[in-house]
Each structure stands twice: as C-alpha cells, then as structure tokens.
Amino acid sequence: MSFRIIYIFTLAIFALPLMGQEVKLYQMPGNQIISHEIYENVATEIVEQKGIIMLYDSIQRNDTVFYRVGIKPDYSKQRNPYAKFMQMIGEDFPLDLFNIKPNGQPIFVNFWFTSCPPCIKEIPVLNELAGKYDDKAQFVAITFNTQEQVDKFLETRPINFNHITNQKSALGSFGVRSYPMNMLLDKNGKILYVDGMLNYTLWEVEMLLDKEIKAKK
C-alpha cells in the first residue's frame, strides 16, 4: 500500500522561534522536514487513508526537537495480503528452497517481478538500503522471471541485490501471491520482519538491522 501525502508548506517552518520557545520539526519518509502544524494535518490524512503514523526517534538541538516519523499500513482497517507471512515472524525462512546461503549476516529478501509497478517504485529505496548496509547484510531479490528478463530489466533500472531468478515453482510452494513483499531475516534465517512496499517502512527495517548488527558485535 502507498500513501498519498500532500504537504502544504507555510512560512511557519522558516520563522524564527520566540526566545526559549521549543520548536518541533518532523522528518518524514523521503526526508522532508515539516513543521508541527503541517505534521498534525499529515497525521490526520494518514489515519484517514488507513495508515498508522508514529514517532520513533528524536534529537534535541538547542530549542529545536527533530522527530523522525514512520508510517505503516493499519491492517486492522483493511485486508492484509501479507497476513500469512506476518504470522511466520519468529519462524525459520526456507533458505534451501531458494538456494540462499547464509554467511553470518542478516538477510534482506525482496520478492518482485519485472512488470510490477509497486516493485519498480520501491527500487530507489531498496538501493538506498543496500548501499547503507552493503557490507553488513545480504540483499537478495527473488522472482519468477527468467535470468534473461531480469538482465534486460536491470540494464535500465539497476537493483543492487543478488538476484535469484526462475523461481516460479519455489514461490508457489512458499505461497507468495502479493508483490512486492519484503522480509528481513536474522543471520540464522529466522524471520524478523514482513511487509509490502518498503517506501514507508524503511525506518523499521533500518531499526531492526541496526539491532541485529549491534547484537552480532
């Protein structure tokens, strides 16, 4: 699911605060910085679109507090196409089914196909994640498309993952029906996270990855 967010910017965000007055600014997914007034309007819009908005981190700088904002679909108010897999959190992912070789690092798995619009839309975010954690985690993309089809696609839209192709049978056995789907596994292949398009839940994956990497040290 994706959310339609319209930012109505005013001069308030750029106004100088009164002496001693605390200013609240919010970093949205996509790194836009908005004022408290605009954040309240956006939060209302997200709830109306059956989403959940949350503050998951903050930094105090003098009289200004910067909050990092996360957005997730509210599956209590809509059909959840990933419900079956979310129930598997804490269980082992079938690494052998997809010929994934663990190397002692967390594993991020993306299920996609070349003509899937939301799969294509999340490519920049996937590449951002892979670039940030390149030497700290494995990144695997799984599809039923052929190697030839994937190679042709990647000529114009690179995805900086290890690609596992021709997986129609394995995907059917595992029961993947909704795309894109993303999973985060710990170093032993245990499922930690499941959801759809990463554009709004990147923050959650990064938090889990940071926790896994820290625990490994």
PDB file of C-alpha atoms in Angstrom:
ATOM      1  CA  MET A   1       0.000   0.000   0.000  1.00  0.00           C
ATOM      2  CA  SER A   2       1.191   3.539  -0.682  1.00  0.00           C
ATOM      3  CA  PHE A   3       0.007   6.748   0.945  1.00  0.00           C
ATOM      4  CA  ARG A   4      -0.915   9.979  -0.800  1.00  0.00           C
ATOM      5  CA  ILE A   5       0.623  12.793   1.228  1.00  0.00           C
ATOM      6  CA  ILE A   6       0.233  16.431   0.257  1.00  0.00           C
ATOM      7  CA  TYR A   7       2.494  18.887   2.064  1.00  0.00           C
ATOM      8  CA  ILE A   8       1.090  22.417   2.294  1.00  0.00           C
ATOM      9  CA  PHE A   9       4.136  24.459   3.239  1.00  0.00           C
ATOM     10  CA  THR A  10       3.801  27.736   5.049  1.00  0.00           C
ATOM     11  CA  LEU A  11       6.323  30.281   6.225  1.00  0.00           C
ATOM     12  CA  ALA A  12       5.848  28.961   9.752  1.00  0.00           C
ATOM     13  CA  ILE A  13       8.565  26.354   9.296  1.00  0.00           C
ATOM     14  CA  PHE A  14      11.102  29.030   8.500  1.00  0.00           C
ATOM     15  CA  ALA A  15      10.022  31.501  11.152  1.00  0.00           C
ATOM     16  CA  LEU A  16      12.449  32.254  13.970  1.00  0.00           C
ATOM     17  CA  PRO A  17      11.232  30.869  17.318  1.00  0.00           C
ATOM     18  CA  LEU A  18      10.479  33.124  20.243  1.00  0.00           C
ATOM     19  CA  MET A  19      13.191  33.159  22.894  1.00  0.00           C
ATOM     20  CA  GLY A  20      13.008  29.963  24.957  1.00  0.00           C
ATOM     21  CA  GLN A  21      10.161  28.502  22.901  1.00  0.00           C
ATOM     22  CA  GLU A  22      10.615  24.872  21.867  1.00  0.00           C
ATOM     23  CA  VAL A  23      10.256  24.204  18.151  1.00  0.00           C
ATOM     24  CA  LYS A  24       9.181  20.787  16.876  1.00  0.00           C
ATOM     25  CA  LEU A  25      10.208  19.653  13.388  1.00  0.00           C
ATOM     26  CA  TYR A  26       9.418  16.306  11.787  1.00  0.00           C
ATOM     27  CA  GLN A  27      11.450  14.295   9.281  1.00  0.00           C
ATOM     28  CA  MET A  28       9.031  12.344   7.104  1.00  0.00           C
ATOM     29  CA  PRO A  29       9.774   9.255   4.976  1.00  0.00           C
ATOM     30  CA  GLY A  30      11.633  10.690   1.995  1.00  0.00           C
ATOM     31  CA  ASN A  31      13.460  13.103   4.357  1.00  0.00           C
ATOM     32  CA  GLN A  32      11.096  16.066   4.001  1.00  0.00           C
ATOM     33  CA  ILE A  33      11.229  18.309   7.098  1.00  0.00           C
ATOM     34  CA  ILE A  34       7.881  19.764   8.154  1.00  0.00           C
ATOM     35  CA  SER A  35       6.582  21.917  10.987  1.00  0.00           C
ATOM     36  CA  HIS A  36       4.399  20.728  13.852  1.00  0.00           C
ATOM     37  CA  GLU A  37       1.311  22.332  12.321  1.00  0.00           C
ATOM     38  CA  ILE A  38       1.820  20.576   8.980  1.00  0.00           C
ATOM     39  CA  TYR A  39       2.650  17.301  10.755  1.00  0.00           C
ATOM     40  CA  GLU A  40      -0.721  17.345  12.535  1.00  0.00           C
ATOM     41  CA  ASN A  41      -2.513  17.749   9.181  1.00  0.00           C
ATOM     42  CA  VAL A  42      -0.437  14.973   7.600  1.00  0.00           C
ATOM     43  CA  ALA A  43      -1.105  12.657  10.546  1.00  0.00           C
ATOM     44  CA  THR A  44      -4.839  13.171  10.100  1.00  0.00           C
ATOM     45  CA  GLU A  45      -4.544  12.386   6.366  1.00  0.00           C
ATOM     46  CA  ILE A  46      -2.597   9.184   7.050  1.00  0.00           C
ATOM     47  CA  VAL A  47      -5.196   7.921   9.531  1.00  0.00           C
ATOM     48  CA  GLU A  48      -7.965   8.712   7.037  1.00  0.00           C
ATOM     49  CA  GLN A  49      -6.059   6.630   4.456  1.00  0.00           C
ATOM     50  CA  LYS A  50      -5.992   3.666   6.878  1.00  0.00           C
ATOM     51  CA  GLY A  51      -2.412   4.167   7.956  1.00  0.00           C
ATOM     52  CA  ILE A  52      -0.523   4.386  11.226  1.00  0.00           C
ATOM     53  CA  ILE A  53       1.906   7.235  11.856  1.00  0.00           C
ATOM     54  CA  MET A  54       4.449   7.117  14.677  1.00  0.00           C
ATOM     55  CA  LEU A  55       7.475   8.915  16.069  1.00  0.00           C
ATOM     56  CA  TYR A  56      10.402   6.516  16.511  1.00  0.00           C
ATOM     57  CA  ASP A  57      13.378   8.751  17.220  1.00  0.00           C
ATOM     58  CA  SER A  58      14.166  12.310  18.302  1.00  0.00           C
ATOM     59  CA  ILE A  59      17.150  14.628  18.579  1.00  0.00           C
ATOM     60  CA  GLN A  60      17.266  17.796  20.712  1.00  0.00           C
ATOM     61  CA  ARG A  61      19.301  20.702  19.338  1.00  0.00           C
ATOM     62  CA  ASN A  62      19.090  23.816  21.490  1.00  0.00           C
ATOM     63  CA  ASP A  63      15.418  24.845  21.411  1.00  0.00           C
ATOM     64  CA  THR A  64      14.537  22.548  18.499  1.00  0.00           C
ATOM     65  CA  VAL A  65      13.432  18.908  18.671  1.00  0.00           C
ATOM     66  CA  PHE A  66      13.712  16.873  15.462  1.00  0.00           C
ATOM     67  CA  TYR A  67      11.418  13.834  15.298  1.00  0.00           C
ATOM     68  CA  ARG A  68      11.753  11.007  12.798  1.00  0.00           C
ATOM     69  CA  VAL A  69       8.367   9.836  11.538  1.00  0.00           C
ATOM     70  CA  GLY A  70       7.395   6.337  10.459  1.00  0.00           C
ATOM     71  CA  ILE A  71       4.291   5.328   8.517  1.00  0.00           C
ATOM     72  CA  LYS A  72       2.737   1.867   8.222  1.00  0.00           C
ATOM     73  CA  PRO A  73      -0.495   0.471   6.822  1.00  0.00           C
ATOM     74  CA  ASP A  74      -3.113  -0.147   9.509  1.00  0.00           C
ATOM     75  CA  TYR A  75      -4.034  -3.720   8.671  1.00  0.00           C
ATOM     76  CA  SER A  76      -6.762  -3.693  11.318  1.00  0.00           C
ATOM     77  CA  LYS A  77      -8.736  -1.455   8.928  1.00  0.00           C
ATOM     78  CA  GLN A  78      -8.003  -3.151   5.601  1.00  0.00           C
ATOM     79  CA  ARG A  79      -7.205  -6.500   4.019  1.00  0.00           C
ATOM     80  CA  ASN A  80      -3.702  -7.656   4.806  1.00  0.00           C
ATOM     81  CA  PRO A  81      -2.183  -9.503   1.823  1.00  0.00           C
ATOM     82  CA  TYR A  82       0.845 -10.441   3.936  1.00  0.00           C
ATOM     83  CA  ALA A  83      -1.034 -11.841   6.951  1.00  0.00           C
ATOM     84  CA  LYS A  84       0.099 -15.423   6.362  1.00  0.00           C
ATOM     85  CA  PHE A  85       3.754 -14.400   6.324  1.00  0.00           C
ATOM     86  CA  MET A  86       3.481 -11.984   9.244  1.00  0.00           C
ATOM     87  CA  GLN A  87       2.289 -14.935  11.292  1.00  0.00           C
ATOM     88  CA  MET A  88       5.613 -16.593  10.450  1.00  0.00           C
ATOM     89  CA  ILE A  89       7.677 -13.919  12.209  1.00  0.00           C
ATOM     90  CA  GLY A  90       9.967 -15.771  14.601  1.00  0.00           C
ATOM     91  CA  GLU A  91       9.989 -18.879  12.408  1.00  0.00           C
ATOM     92  CA  ASP A  92      12.712 -20.080  10.031  1.00  0.00           C
ATOM     93  CA  PHE A  93      12.690 -18.922   6.424  1.00  0.00           C
ATOM     94  CA  PRO A  94      13.172 -21.773   3.869  1.00  0.00           C
ATOM     95  CA  LEU A  95      16.678 -20.776   2.777  1.00  0.00           C
ATOM     96  CA  ASP A  96      17.265 -24.055   0.969  1.00  0.00           C
ATOM     97  CA  LEU A  97      14.077 -23.682  -1.080  1.00  0.00           C
ATOM     98  CA  PHE A  98      15.543 -20.555  -2.710  1.00  0.00           C
ATOM     99  CA  ASN A  99      19.203 -21.623  -2.576  1.00  0.00           C
ATOM    100  CA  ILE A 100      20.180 -18.791  -0.234  1.00  0.00           C
ATOM    101  CA  LYS A 101      23.490 -19.393   1.521  1.00  0.00           C
ATOM    102  CA  PRO A 102      23.779 -17.707   4.948  1.00  0.00           C
ATOM    103  CA  ASN A 103      27.107 -16.032   5.699  1.00  0.00           C
ATOM    104  CA  GLY A 104      26.656 -14.938   9.297  1.00  0.00           C
ATOM    105  CA  GLN A 105      24.926 -11.656   8.378  1.00  0.00           C
ATOM    106  CA  PRO A 106      21.252 -10.601   8.449  1.00  0.00           C
ATOM    107  CA  ILE A 107      19.481 -11.277   5.146  1.00  0.00           C
ATOM    108  CA  PHE A 108      17.036  -8.916   3.447  1.00  0.00           C
ATOM    109  CA  VAL A 109      14.792 -10.654   0.906  1.00  0.00           C
ATOM    110  CA  ASN A 110      12.740  -8.851  -1.747  1.00  0.00           C
ATOM    111  CA  PHE A 111      10.079 -10.688  -3.789  1.00  0.00           C
ATOM    112  CA  TRP A 112       9.345  -8.914  -7.056  1.00  0.00           C
ATOM    113  CA  PHE A 113       8.829  -9.204 -10.812  1.00  0.00           C
ATOM    114  CA  THR A 114       9.810  -7.004 -13.720  1.00  0.00           C
ATOM    115  CA  SER A 115       6.347  -5.703 -14.721  1.00  0.00           C
ATOM    116  CA  CYS A 116       5.146  -4.971 -11.180  1.00  0.00           C
ATOM    117  CA  PRO A 117       4.570  -1.173 -10.796  1.00  0.00           C
ATOM    118  CA  PRO A 118       4.978  -1.002  -6.995  1.00  0.00           C
ATOM    119  CA  CYS A 119       8.078  -3.211  -7.265  1.00  0.00           C
ATOM    120  CA  ILE A 120       9.577  -0.697  -9.657  1.00  0.00           C
ATOM    121  CA  LYS A 121       8.511   2.253  -7.498  1.00  0.00           C
ATOM    122  CA  GLU A 122      10.427   0.945  -4.476  1.00  0.00           C
ATOM    123  CA  ILE A 123      13.723   0.345  -6.341  1.00  0.00           C
ATOM    124  CA  PRO A 124      15.354   3.622  -5.189  1.00  0.00           C
ATOM    125  CA  VAL A 125      14.551   2.764  -1.563  1.00  0.00           C
ATOM    126  CA  LEU A 126      15.877  -0.782  -1.975  1.00  0.00           C
ATOM    127  CA  ASN A 127      19.110   0.573  -3.398  1.00  0.00           C
ATOM    128  CA  GLU A 128      19.341   3.115  -0.586  1.00  0.00           C
ATOM    129  CA  LEU A 129      19.053   0.328   1.984  1.00  0.00           C
ATOM    130  CA  ALA A 130      21.558  -1.915   0.209  1.00  0.00           C
ATOM    131  CA  GLY A 131      24.013   0.954  -0.122  1.00  0.00           C
ATOM    132  CA  LYS A 132      23.802   1.802   3.577  1.00  0.00           C
ATOM    133  CA  TYR A 133      24.270  -1.783   4.811  1.00  0.00           C
ATOM    134  CA  ASP A 134      26.230  -3.228   1.891  1.00  0.00           C
ATOM    135  CA  ASP A 135      28.985  -4.852   3.978  1.00  0.00           C
ATOM    136  CA  LYS A 136      26.784  -5.665   6.972  1.00  0.00           C
ATOM    137  CA  ALA A 137      23.936  -7.694   5.448  1.00  0.00           C
ATOM    138  CA  GLN A 138      22.982  -9.844   2.461  1.00  0.00           C
ATOM    139  CA  PHE A 139      20.472  -8.456  -0.037  1.00  0.00           C
ATOM    140  CA  VAL A 140      18.576 -10.955  -2.166  1.00  0.00           C
ATOM    141  CA  ALA A 141      15.878 -10.361  -4.804  1.00  0.00           C
ATOM    142  CA  ILE A 142      13.716 -13.330  -5.810  1.00  0.00           C
ATOM    143  CA  THR A 143      11.496 -13.514  -8.890  1.00  0.00           C
ATOM    144  CA  PHE A 144       9.746 -15.940 -11.200  1.00  0.00           C
ATOM    145  CA  ASN A 145      11.158 -14.019 -14.183  1.00  0.00           C
ATOM    146  CA  THR A 146      13.923 -15.615 -16.220  1.00  0.00           C
ATOM    147  CA  GLN A 147      17.547 -14.544 -15.922  1.00  0.00           C
ATOM    148  CA  GLU A 148      17.341 -13.059 -19.408  1.00  0.00           C
ATOM    149  CA  GLN A 149      14.291 -10.985 -18.492  1.00  0.00           C
ATOM    150  CA  VAL A 150      15.934  -9.734 -15.302  1.00  0.00           C
ATOM    151  CA  ASP A 151      19.211  -8.883 -17.033  1.00  0.00           C
ATOM    152  CA  LYS A 152      17.344  -6.832 -19.634  1.00  0.00           C
ATOM    153  CA  PHE A 153      15.358  -5.027 -16.933  1.00  0.00           C
ATOM    154  CA  LEU A 154      18.475  -4.237 -14.894  1.00  0.00           C
ATOM    155  CA  GLU A 155      20.117  -2.553 -17.892  1.00  0.00           C
ATOM    156  CA  THR A 156      17.872   0.479 -17.318  1.00  0.00           C
ATOM    157  CA  ARG A 157      16.758   0.005 -13.700  1.00  0.00           C
ATOM    158  CA  PRO A 158      19.594  -1.417 -11.610  1.00  0.00           C
ATOM    159  CA  ILE A 159      18.710  -3.175  -8.367  1.00  0.00           C
ATOM    160  CA  ASN A 160      21.842  -3.637  -6.290  1.00  0.00           C
ATOM    161  CA  PHE A 161      20.880  -7.031  -4.893  1.00  0.00           C
ATOM    162  CA  ASN A 162      21.924 -10.611  -5.553  1.00  0.00           C
ATOM    163  CA  HIS A 163      19.283 -11.902  -7.970  1.00  0.00           C
ATOM    164  CA  ILE A 164      17.685 -15.327  -7.810  1.00  0.00           C
ATOM    165  CA  THR A 165      15.586 -15.931 -10.929  1.00  0.00           C
ATOM    166  CA  ASN A 166      13.362 -18.666 -12.401  1.00  0.00           C
ATOM    167  CA  GLN A 167      11.739 -19.332  -9.031  1.00  0.00           C
ATOM    168  CA  LYS A 168       8.136 -19.904 -10.117  1.00  0.00           C
ATOM    169  CA  SER A 169       7.947 -23.344  -8.512  1.00  0.00           C
ATOM    170  CA  ALA A 170       9.599 -22.280  -5.240  1.00  0.00           C
ATOM    171  CA  LEU A 171       7.430 -19.168  -4.987  1.00  0.00           C
ATOM    172  CA  GLY A 172       4.351 -21.312  -5.486  1.00  0.00           C
ATOM    173  CA  SER A 173       5.488 -23.730  -2.790  1.00  0.00           C
ATOM    174  CA  PHE A 174       6.119 -20.891  -0.359  1.00  0.00           C
ATOM    175  CA  GLY A 175       2.770 -19.308  -1.221  1.00  0.00           C
ATOM    176  CA  VAL A 176       3.889 -15.869  -2.422  1.00  0.00           C
ATOM    177  CA  ARG A 177       0.943 -14.182  -4.139  1.00  0.00           C
ATOM    178  CA  SER A 178       1.375 -10.460  -3.369  1.00  0.00           C
ATOM    179  CA  TYR A 179       4.161  -8.284  -4.737  1.00  0.00           C
ATOM    180  CA  PRO A 180       6.333  -6.675  -3.722  1.00  0.00           C
ATOM    181  CA  MET A 181       6.957  -8.422  -0.420  1.00  0.00           C
ATOM    182  CA  ASN A 182       9.967  -7.774   1.768  1.00  0.00           C
ATOM    183  CA  MET A 183      11.388  -9.872   4.577  1.00  0.00           C
ATOM    184  CA  LEU A 184      14.248  -9.366   6.992  1.00  0.00           C
ATOM    185  CA  LEU A 185      15.927 -12.468   8.416  1.00  0.00           C
ATOM    186  CA  ASP A 186      18.476 -12.744  11.172  1.00  0.00           C
ATOM    187  CA  LYS A 187      21.865 -14.341  10.492  1.00  0.00           C
ATOM    188  CA  ASN A 188      20.380 -17.824  11.047  1.00  0.00           C
ATOM    189  CA  GLY A 189      17.419 -17.292   8.724  1.00  0.00           C
ATOM    190  CA  LYS A 190      14.760 -16.547  11.339  1.00  0.00           C
ATOM    191  CA  ILE A 191      12.085 -14.137  10.055  1.00  0.00           C
ATOM    192  CA  LEU A 192      12.155 -10.768  11.833  1.00  0.00           C
ATOM    193  CA  TYR A 193      10.043  -8.566   9.558  1.00  0.00           C
ATOM    194  CA  VAL A 194       7.457  -8.906   6.781  1.00  0.00           C
ATOM    195  CA  ASP A 195       5.621  -6.205   4.816  1.00  0.00           C
ATOM    196  CA  GLY A 196       4.949  -4.853   1.352  1.00  0.00           C
ATOM    197  CA  MET A 197       6.489  -1.892  -0.456  1.00  0.00           C
ATOM    198  CA  LEU A 198       9.429  -0.514   1.509  1.00  0.00           C
ATOM    199  CA  ASN A 199       8.949   3.174   0.744  1.00  0.00           C
ATOM    200  CA  TYR A 200       7.235   3.973   4.048  1.00  0.00           C
ATOM    201  CA  THR A 201       8.616   1.220   6.305  1.00  0.00           C
ATOM    202  CA  LEU A 202      12.335   1.650   5.554  1.00  0.00           C
ATOM    203  CA  TRP A 203      12.745   3.144   9.031  1.00  0.00           C
ATOM    204  CA  GLU A 204      11.504  -0.082  10.648  1.00  0.00           C
ATOM    205  CA  VAL A 205      13.876  -2.278   8.646  1.00  0.00           C
ATOM    206  CA  GLU A 206      16.798   0.003   9.493  1.00  0.00           C
ATOM    207  CA  MET A 207      15.970  -0.179  13.201  1.00  0.00           C
ATOM    208  CA  LEU A 208      15.868  -3.986  13.091  1.00  0.00           C
ATOM    209  CA  LEU A 209      19.068  -4.183  11.039  1.00  0.00           C
ATOM    210  CA  ASP A 210      20.896  -1.871  13.432  1.00  0.00           C
ATOM    211  CA  LYS A 211      19.757  -4.053  16.333  1.00  0.00           C
ATOM    212  CA  GLU A 212      20.932  -7.263  14.621  1.00  0.00           C
ATOM    213  CA  ILE A 213      24.286  -5.778  13.633  1.00  0.00           C
ATOM    214  CA  LYS A 214      24.858  -4.438  17.147  1.00  0.00           C
ATOM    215  CA  ALA A 215      23.980  -7.813  18.706  1.00  0.00           C
ATOM    216  CA  LYS A 216      26.487  -9.527  16.428  1.00  0.00           C
ATOM    217  CA  LYS A 217      29.429  -7.486  17.780  1.00  0.00           C
TER     218      LYS A 217
END
